[in-house]
Amino acid sequence: MLSSKEIRSRFIDFFEQKAHMFVPSAPVVPIGDETLLFTNAGMNQFKDYFLGLKAAPWKRAANSQKCIRVSGKHNDLEEVGLDTYHHTFFEMLGNWSFDDYFKAEAIEWAWELLTKVYGIDPNRLWATVFAGDPQDGSEPDLEAKDLWKKLTPLPPERILSCGKKDNFWEMGAMGPCGPCSEIHIDLGPDRCDMQHVPGHTCAVNAGCARYIELWNLVFIQFDRKSDGTLERLGANYVDTGAGLERISAVLQNKTSNYDTDLFMPILNAVSDLTGHKYTSKLGNKTDNAFRVIADHIRSLTFSIADGVTPSNEGRGYVMRRILRRAARFGRVLDAHEPFLYKLVPVLAEEMGEAFPEVRQRADFIATVIESEEAGFSRTLDRGLEIFSTAVERAKKAGRKQIDGEDAFQLYDTYGFPLDLTQLLARERGLSVDVKLFEKRMDQQREQARAAQKAGTLKASLSGVELPTTDDSLKYKTDTCKANVMGWINSDGFVTSGSFSDSNTTISLVLDRTCFYAEAGGQVGDVGMITGSEFQFVVEATEKIADCVVHTGKLAEGAVKIGMDVTASVDKNRQASKRNHTATHLLQWALQNVLGDSVHQQGSLVCPDYLRFDFTSPRALTPEEMDKVEQLIRDKIAQAEPVTCSVMPIDAAKQVGAMALFGEKYGDEVRVIAVGAKDESRIKDAFSREFCGGTHVANTSEIGGFKIVKEESISAGVRRITALTGQGLIDHLLTRGQVVDELVALLKTPPERIVGRIQKLLEDNKKLVKDLKTAAQKGGSDAMSEATELLKSAVKIDTVSVVVGQLSACPIEQARQAMDIVKKKGKSAAVVFGMAEADDKVMLLVGVTDDLVAKGIKAGDIVKTIAPIIGGGGGGRPQMAQAGGKDPKKLNDALQKAREIIEVKLTNAS
């Protein structure tokens, strides 16, 4: 029986013997593609080649790609755990041809690998081909059908023609597409899971588990136009994908992917941690929990290894949802303390050989998961209580839905993602009203729409190979001569005519440029492009494949194709250079002070400041901050040379240059060495990093360094914001003005300012303590008054109607009195009024949960009576308050409240 490691390595070895280049898996975070949250297919990293934006550096490629599917149309999250084969993380084995071989070789080699190398019985295999689609005029793939007959021993009855849904692949609504040919395996009649469905017949693509797809061979040969028609591409591509988990289950003779050696070590570890046993059964809550945890820890580990940390937005929020979902399933296994992080070493041991980054960053990954898990554990139990209360309210009201307000409260206060609330609701036969929740998430949807717009530009360029821009001058000069080759707008890449609309943003393409395109954390340059008849203001610079695009608007005149122009970068570029070199010094200093466990997680380099994100389980102490700053200032004072060298990537690694994890590098890389006098002495440098950014020639040009902020941005990740050069001078001048103002205000010399302020703070602290003591006395008066009001309250059936006035006291004391009255009254509607100083008046309304279920809500009552005292207010169904400015009407408001409550109680009974 082959292990999953052998299955993976044999796949790659097979295609390397067929002259394929092994291309390491791309990170699960797509590089330079904002249209995807996560890499969800093997072809993602080759997307630009298929779109024709860039020429592939190899004719043939193969790899095992890490994939995560948790969003969009590829979202398997809700199915995980319920069956034997859905996963959020999986490996996609694949081979690709970039206008080299086509259908014949792809079919022949796939058959050879499956039957000869893996030893699968040919009599169990079936093939499908595209049957054509009369609606869009696409022809059946007779070529592939004939090749299956010619190149394999498959009989005609096991070569099936299927429709567009199963056998035609498209990247999107427009762009490259083509027919595909799938290889399926018959697992035997006993694997059918649809015997209970009337009239069901086992067959390929019939929906049952007897026949499963093993491998999809996609033949990209068409371009889908905006009108839906198909045009033949000028090149042919092959894109194949086979799930490692599924193939492992077949070759290891397992009925479930989770029973393979990819999952069993994790499942065994979960069993050891929780004391529960995994039995491989479906429809069993305990086994479902095992499968969810085993799947989710894989997604969490690989995403964190590739730079995603749990947060409240984008990819980070998806990971936070997955982690909290896994933590909740841990409760099913009686795991009430953080435990997921203990699974990371198990996964690192099993997967570290194929994916070294998991092994290298295992400690950091475990730290992030443990921190996030511990934070959620503190609110999970309380959140589950709130959820149970929401369920009771729904049942008492005769509803089959959890209220949207409750769902949002669980999200906002207790960190329950909506899908976790929906999961809990489904387990109780309920659904969730998501309309209100969705309104609160408008901001995220706006971000998603922005991401889709970002992808529109590339979509409009489908099939167009943009020219390569010579941007080597960005390292040498701030101005250069160039020629206009075209511009990009919503219509695509324009290469003829002129453009004069000063209100429309376009992206100019030149044959050469000195502008730096945004990359590696450094913002793109801004500036001007001028010609004899126009001026163009560059607001941003970015790269699409190897083409630099200068985005902005015309300031005057009209630009024409072929014009000679001058490209001039804004003078602020020098500030960006200072900040970029200082960022390298910062990483070096942090590693010196905190150790080699510090790894860069991201950065932002712009003219105004620099920002550096790095791994650390804790905040820096003031002493560590001082040490980091002093190390950097020393290197600035020592005027260390900054040397750049372009070299093969292997040579760069040999001299100890650091790569930014998750970044995509070519065969040659640019190394920035601080402290090396020339390229021959790079090993002498104290800082060596892969970097394509712009830098100063000597550290003395940085002109000072100051950390202005150090903060946490997520579990295990800290952020430092710092200033250099003119930005630092401006900062110090502003701080100096503040000191001068304090000197004048406190009439104290600068050297004694700190002591003077400390004395003021101590005096203020004593005053606050005295006031608190007085407030507590007033609070006890409020408590006794509230108790008396309860004793004299009107009773309607079993409900106490407590309405009256309290002496002036802090609102917190009044709320405490309200809670005590509600608790003692058991079923009560309470309204307190308080006349305060300065002719202000306060109303506080509280209603017990049983009355809220009958439609009597504190917020409704307070909104009705607040106008009587000349004010307004609101709140939750259980507690609401209002303020007003007419204390003379307080008794009228209280009387009105009493009437409203009595009417509502009478109607409710």
PDB file of N, CA and C in Angstrom, residues 667-731:
ATOM      1  N   ASP A 667      14.161  33.006 -10.976  1.00  0.00           N
ATOM      2  CA  ASP A 667      15.437  32.291 -10.907  1.00  0.00           C
ATOM      3  C   ASP A 667      16.565  33.208 -10.445  1.00  0.00           C
ATOM      4  N   GLU A 668      16.431  34.515 -10.747  1.00  0.00           N
ATOM      5  CA  GLU A 668      17.404  35.501 -10.282  1.00  0.00           C
ATOM      6  C   GLU A 668      16.729  36.459  -9.312  1.00  0.00           C
ATOM      7  N   VAL A 669      17.483  36.870  -8.299  1.00  0.00           N
ATOM      8  CA  VAL A 669      16.907  37.772  -7.294  1.00  0.00           C
ATOM      9  C   VAL A 669      17.851  38.946  -7.059  1.00  0.00           C
ATOM     10  N   ARG A 670      17.285  40.018  -6.539  1.00  0.00           N
ATOM     11  CA  ARG A 670      18.057  41.204  -6.189  1.00  0.00           C
ATOM     12  C   ARG A 670      18.278  41.181  -4.675  1.00  0.00           C
ATOM     13  N   VAL A 671      19.519  41.303  -4.260  1.00  0.00           N
ATOM     14  CA  VAL A 671      19.866  41.262  -2.844  1.00  0.00           C
ATOM     15  C   VAL A 671      20.353  42.636  -2.400  1.00  0.00           C
ATOM     16  N   ILE A 672      19.775  43.139  -1.307  1.00  0.00           N
ATOM     17  CA  ILE A 672      20.238  44.388  -0.707  1.00  0.00           C
ATOM     18  C   ILE A 672      21.090  44.031   0.503  1.00  0.00           C
ATOM     19  N   ALA A 673      22.350  44.448   0.461  1.00  0.00           N
ATOM     20  CA  ALA A 673      23.300  44.125   1.521  1.00  0.00           C
ATOM     21  C   ALA A 673      23.747  45.417   2.196  1.00  0.00           C
ATOM     22  N   VAL A 674      23.433  45.560   3.475  1.00  0.00           N
ATOM     23  CA  VAL A 674      23.818  46.753   4.227  1.00  0.00           C
ATOM     24  C   VAL A 674      25.083  46.428   5.021  1.00  0.00           C
ATOM     25  N   GLY A 675      26.145  47.195   4.721  1.00  0.00           N
ATOM     26  CA  GLY A 675      27.425  46.948   5.382  1.00  0.00           C
ATOM     27  C   GLY A 675      28.448  46.310   4.477  1.00  0.00           C
ATOM     28  N   ALA A 676      28.085  46.099   3.207  1.00  0.00           N
ATOM     29  CA  ALA A 676      29.036  45.540   2.231  1.00  0.00           C
ATOM     30  C   ALA A 676      29.503  46.657   1.307  1.00  0.00           C
ATOM     31  N   LYS A 677      30.824  46.791   1.146  1.00  0.00           N
ATOM     32  CA  LYS A 677      31.359  47.890   0.333  1.00  0.00           C
ATOM     33  C   LYS A 677      31.104  47.693  -1.154  1.00  0.00           C
ATOM     34  N   ASP A 678      31.067  46.440  -1.590  1.00  0.00           N
ATOM     35  CA  ASP A 678      30.770  46.169  -2.998  1.00  0.00           C
ATOM     36  C   ASP A 678      30.215  44.756  -3.117  1.00  0.00           C
ATOM     37  N   GLU A 679      29.848  44.351  -4.341  1.00  0.00           N
ATOM     38  CA  GLU A 679      29.188  43.063  -4.562  1.00  0.00           C
ATOM     39  C   GLU A 679      30.073  41.879  -4.177  1.00  0.00           C
ATOM     40  N   SER A 680      31.359  42.051  -4.249  1.00  0.00           N
ATOM     41  CA  SER A 680      32.263  40.939  -3.935  1.00  0.00           C
ATOM     42  C   SER A 680      32.344  40.670  -2.426  1.00  0.00           C
ATOM     43  N   ARG A 681      31.800  41.616  -1.616  1.00  0.00           N
ATOM     44  CA  ARG A 681      31.925  41.471  -0.167  1.00  0.00           C
ATOM     45  C   ARG A 681      30.553  41.408   0.512  1.00  0.00           C
ATOM     46  N   ILE A 682      29.590  40.833  -0.190  1.00  0.00           N
ATOM     47  CA  ILE A 682      28.230  40.766   0.354  1.00  0.00           C
ATOM     48  C   ILE A 682      28.180  39.950   1.633  1.00  0.00           C
ATOM     49  N   LYS A 683      29.027  38.942   1.741  1.00  0.00           N
ATOM     50  CA  LYS A 683      29.037  38.118   2.958  1.00  0.00           C
ATOM     51  C   LYS A 683      29.429  38.930   4.193  1.00  0.00           C
ATOM     52  N   ASP A 684      30.103  40.077   3.987  1.00  0.00           N
ATOM     53  CA  ASP A 684      30.507  40.926   5.111  1.00  0.00           C
ATOM     54  C   ASP A 684      29.347  41.755   5.645  1.00  0.00           C
ATOM     55  N   ALA A 685      28.271  41.834   4.890  1.00  0.00           N
ATOM     56  CA  ALA A 685      27.135  42.684   5.280  1.00  0.00           C
ATOM     57  C   ALA A 685      26.467  42.138   6.535  1.00  0.00           C
ATOM     58  N   PHE A 686      25.972  43.028   7.410  1.00  0.00           N
ATOM     59  CA  PHE A 686      25.261  42.568   8.600  1.00  0.00           C
ATOM     60  C   PHE A 686      23.775  42.349   8.309  1.00  0.00           C
ATOM     61  N   SER A 687      23.276  42.929   7.198  1.00  0.00           N
ATOM     62  CA  SER A 687      21.884  42.721   6.784  1.00  0.00           C
ATOM     63  C   SER A 687      21.870  42.362   5.306  1.00  0.00           C
ATOM     64  N   ARG A 688      21.292  41.198   4.992  1.00  0.00           N
ATOM     65  CA  ARG A 688      21.194  40.741   3.601  1.00  0.00           C
ATOM     66  C   ARG A 688      19.761  40.256   3.360  1.00  0.00           C
ATOM     67  N   GLU A 689      19.065  40.885   2.425  1.00  0.00           N
ATOM     68  CA  GLU A 689      17.673  40.517   2.159  1.00  0.00           C
ATOM     69  C   GLU A 689      17.388  40.513   0.668  1.00  0.00           C
ATOM     70  N   PHE A 690      16.511  39.573   0.230  1.00  0.00           N
ATOM     71  CA  PHE A 690      15.949  39.648  -1.109  1.00  0.00           C
ATOM     72  C   PHE A 690      15.076  40.907  -1.146  1.00  0.00           C
ATOM     73  N   CYS A 691      15.249  41.756  -2.127  1.00  0.00           N
ATOM     74  CA  CYS A 691      14.417  42.965  -2.169  1.00  0.00           C
ATOM     75  C   CYS A 691      14.488  43.619  -3.542  1.00  0.00           C
ATOM     76  N   GLY A 692      13.340  43.974  -4.080  1.00  0.00           N
ATOM     77  CA  GLY A 692      13.295  44.662  -5.366  1.00  0.00           C
ATOM     78  C   GLY A 692      13.017  46.139  -5.229  1.00  0.00           C
ATOM     79  N   GLY A 693      13.069  46.669  -3.978  1.00  0.00           N
ATOM     80  CA  GLY A 693      12.725  48.071  -3.733  1.00  0.00           C
ATOM     81  C   GLY A 693      13.871  49.036  -3.949  1.00  0.00           C
ATOM     82  N   THR A 694      13.574  50.313  -3.745  1.00  0.00           N
ATOM     83  CA  THR A 694      14.590  51.362  -3.895  1.00  0.00           C
ATOM     84  C   THR A 694      15.166  51.697  -2.530  1.00  0.00           C
ATOM     85  N   HIS A 695      16.479  51.998  -2.503  1.00  0.00           N
ATOM     86  CA  HIS A 695      17.188  52.209  -1.241  1.00  0.00           C
ATOM     87  C   HIS A 695      18.190  53.353  -1.360  1.00  0.00           C
ATOM     88  N   VAL A 696      18.592  53.880  -0.206  1.00  0.00           N
ATOM     89  CA  VAL A 696      19.671  54.872  -0.176  1.00  0.00           C
ATOM     90  C   VAL A 696      20.996  54.158  -0.434  1.00  0.00           C
ATOM     91  N   ALA A 697      22.011  54.933  -0.778  1.00  0.00           N
ATOM     92  CA  ALA A 697      23.328  54.346  -1.057  1.00  0.00           C
ATOM     93  C   ALA A 697      24.142  54.166   0.214  1.00  0.00           C
ATOM     94  N   ASN A 698      23.762  54.901   1.276  1.00  0.00           N
ATOM     95  CA  ASN A 698      24.513  54.840   2.530  1.00  0.00           C
ATOM     96  C   ASN A 698      23.553  55.102   3.684  1.00  0.00           C
ATOM     97  N   THR A 699      23.748  54.390   4.788  1.00  0.00           N
ATOM     98  CA  THR A 699      22.797  54.524   5.905  1.00  0.00           C
ATOM     99  C   THR A 699      22.763  55.940   6.467  1.00  0.00           C
ATOM    100  N   SER A 700      23.840  56.727   6.286  1.00  0.00           N
ATOM    101  CA  SER A 700      23.848  58.099   6.804  1.00  0.00           C
ATOM    102  C   SER A 700      22.747  58.953   6.179  1.00  0.00           C
ATOM    103  N   GLU A 701      22.282  58.561   4.992  1.00  0.00           N
ATOM    104  CA  GLU A 701      21.223  59.310   4.319  1.00  0.00           C
ATOM    105  C   GLU A 701      19.861  59.145   5.001  1.00  0.00           C
ATOM    106  N   ILE A 702      19.726  58.138   5.892  1.00  0.00           N
ATOM    107  CA  ILE A 702      18.440  57.904   6.569  1.00  0.00           C
ATOM    108  C   ILE A 702      18.102  59.065   7.493  1.00  0.00           C
ATOM    109  N   GLY A 703      19.128  59.639   8.136  1.00  0.00           N
ATOM    110  CA  GLY A 703      18.929  60.860   8.904  1.00  0.00           C
ATOM    111  C   GLY A 703      18.158  60.706  10.196  1.00  0.00           C
ATOM    112  N   GLY A 704      18.345  59.607  10.901  1.00  0.00           N
ATOM    113  CA  GLY A 704      17.673  59.433  12.191  1.00  0.00           C
ATOM    114  C   GLY A 704      16.581  58.380  12.132  1.00  0.00           C
ATOM    115  N   PHE A 705      16.206  57.870  13.315  1.00  0.00           N
ATOM    116  CA  PHE A 705      15.188  56.815  13.385  1.00  0.00           C
ATOM    117  C   PHE A 705      14.480  56.891  14.735  1.00  0.00           C
ATOM    118  N   LYS A 706      13.160  56.793  14.707  1.00  0.00           N
ATOM    119  CA  LYS A 706      12.387  56.837  15.947  1.00  0.00           C
ATOM    120  C   LYS A 706      11.135  55.971  15.818  1.00  0.00           C
ATOM    121  N   ILE A 707      10.942  55.041  16.760  1.00  0.00           N
ATOM    122  CA  ILE A 707       9.707  54.255  16.819  1.00  0.00           C
ATOM    123  C   ILE A 707       8.628  55.119  17.468  1.00  0.00           C
ATOM    124  N   VAL A 708       7.509  55.281  16.795  1.00  0.00           N
ATOM    125  CA  VAL A 708       6.418  56.095  17.351  1.00  0.00           C
ATOM    126  C   VAL A 708       5.249  55.250  17.836  1.00  0.00           C
ATOM    127  N   LYS A 709       5.245  53.956  17.464  1.00  0.00           N
ATOM    128  CA  LYS A 709       4.138  53.107  17.916  1.00  0.00           C
ATOM    129  C   LYS A 709       4.553  51.649  17.818  1.00  0.00           C
ATOM    130  N   GLU A 710       4.181  50.873  18.848  1.00  0.00           N
ATOM    131  CA  GLU A 710       4.356  49.420  18.829  1.00  0.00           C
ATOM    132  C   GLU A 710       3.064  48.825  19.341  1.00  0.00           C
ATOM    133  N   GLU A 711       2.459  47.928  18.554  1.00  0.00           N
ATOM    134  CA  GLU A 711       1.121  47.443  18.880  1.00  0.00           C
ATOM    135  C   GLU A 711       0.930  46.019  18.380  1.00  0.00           C
ATOM    136  N   SER A 712      -0.117  45.385  18.885  1.00  0.00           N
ATOM    137  CA  SER A 712      -0.520  44.057  18.406  1.00  0.00           C
ATOM    138  C   SER A 712      -1.536  44.227  17.295  1.00  0.00           C
ATOM    139  N   ILE A 713      -1.376  43.469  16.213  1.00  0.00           N
ATOM    140  CA  ILE A 713      -2.385  43.514  15.148  1.00  0.00           C
ATOM    141  C   ILE A 713      -3.132  42.196  15.023  1.00  0.00           C
ATOM    142  N   SER A 714      -2.592  41.141  15.618  1.00  0.00           N
ATOM    143  CA  SER A 714      -3.284  39.849  15.681  1.00  0.00           C
ATOM    144  C   SER A 714      -2.470  38.951  16.601  1.00  0.00           C
ATOM    145  N   ALA A 715      -3.002  37.771  16.874  1.00  0.00           N
ATOM    146  CA  ALA A 715      -2.314  36.858  17.786  1.00  0.00           C
ATOM    147  C   ALA A 715      -0.914  36.534  17.262  1.00  0.00           C
ATOM    148  N   GLY A 716       0.091  36.817  18.059  1.00  0.00           N
ATOM    149  CA  GLY A 716       1.461  36.474  17.692  1.00  0.00           C
ATOM    150  C   GLY A 716       2.107  37.397  16.693  1.00  0.00           C
ATOM    151  N   VAL A 717       1.441  38.502  16.324  1.00  0.00           N
ATOM    152  CA  VAL A 717       2.002  39.440  15.339  1.00  0.00           C
ATOM    153  C   VAL A 717       1.959  40.857  15.907  1.00  0.00           C
ATOM    154  N   ARG A 718       3.115  41.522  15.912  1.00  0.00           N
ATOM    155  CA  ARG A 718       3.239  42.899  16.388  1.00  0.00           C
ATOM    156  C   ARG A 718       3.501  43.829  15.210  1.00  0.00           C
ATOM    157  N   ARG A 719       3.252  45.104  15.420  1.00  0.00           N
ATOM    158  CA  ARG A 719       3.491  46.104  14.361  1.00  0.00           C
ATOM    159  C   ARG A 719       4.246  47.279  14.951  1.00  0.00           C
ATOM    160  N   ILE A 720       5.302  47.693  14.265  1.00  0.00           N
ATOM    161  CA  ILE A 720       6.057  48.889  14.640  1.00  0.00           C
ATOM    162  C   ILE A 720       5.876  49.930  13.542  1.00  0.00           C
ATOM    163  N   THR A 721       5.563  51.152  13.951  1.00  0.00           N
ATOM    164  CA  THR A 721       5.524  52.289  13.038  1.00  0.00           C
ATOM    165  C   THR A 721       6.662  53.213  13.424  1.00  0.00           C
ATOM    166  N   ALA A 722       7.436  53.664  12.442  1.00  0.00           N
ATOM    167  CA  ALA A 722       8.627  54.461  12.739  1.00  0.00           C
ATOM    168  C   ALA A 722       8.794  55.586  11.722  1.00  0.00           C
ATOM    169  N   LEU A 723       9.615  56.561  12.098  1.00  0.00           N
ATOM    170  CA  LEU A 723       9.864  57.724  11.248  1.00  0.00           C
ATOM    171  C   LEU A 723      11.360  57.896  11.013  1.00  0.00           C
ATOM    172  N   THR A 724      11.691  58.494   9.850  1.00  0.00           N
ATOM    173  CA  THR A 724      13.073  58.836   9.525  1.00  0.00           C
ATOM    174  C   THR A 724      13.075  60.207   8.858  1.00  0.00           C
ATOM    175  N   GLY A 725      14.258  60.751   8.627  1.00  0.00           N
ATOM    176  CA  GLY A 725      14.409  61.948   7.812  1.00  0.00           C
ATOM    177  C   GLY A 725      13.516  63.106   8.208  1.00  0.00           C
ATOM    178  N   GLN A 726      12.914  63.738   7.199  1.00  0.00           N
ATOM    179  CA  GLN A 726      12.088  64.920   7.429  1.00  0.00           C
ATOM    180  C   GLN A 726      10.852  64.583   8.254  1.00  0.00           C
ATOM    181  N   GLY A 727      10.302  63.394   8.061  1.00  0.00           N
ATOM    182  CA  GLY A 727       9.141  62.989   8.857  1.00  0.00           C
ATOM    183  C   GLY A 727       9.471  62.967  10.337  1.00  0.00           C
ATOM    184  N   LEU A 728      10.688  62.523  10.672  1.00  0.00           N
ATOM    185  CA  LEU A 728      11.117  62.496  12.067  1.00  0.00           C
ATOM    186  C   LEU A 728      11.332  63.918  12.591  1.00  0.00           C
ATOM    187  N   ILE A 729      11.927  64.778  11.778  1.00  0.00           N
ATOM    188  CA  ILE A 729      12.144  66.175  12.199  1.00  0.00           C
ATOM    189  C   ILE A 729      10.816  66.854  12.497  1.00  0.00           C
ATOM    190  N   ASP A 730       9.837  66.664  11.599  1.00  0.00           N
ATOM    191  CA  ASP A 730       8.514  67.266  11.811  1.00  0.00           C
ATOM    192  C   ASP A 730       7.875  66.743  13.093  1.00  0.00           C
ATOM    193  N   HIS A 731       8.036  65.453  13.328  1.00  0.00           N
ATOM    194  CA  HIS A 731       7.476  64.830  14.539  1.00  0.00           C
ATOM    195  C   HIS A 731       8.107  65.435  15.796  1.00  0.00           C
TER     196      HIS A 731
END
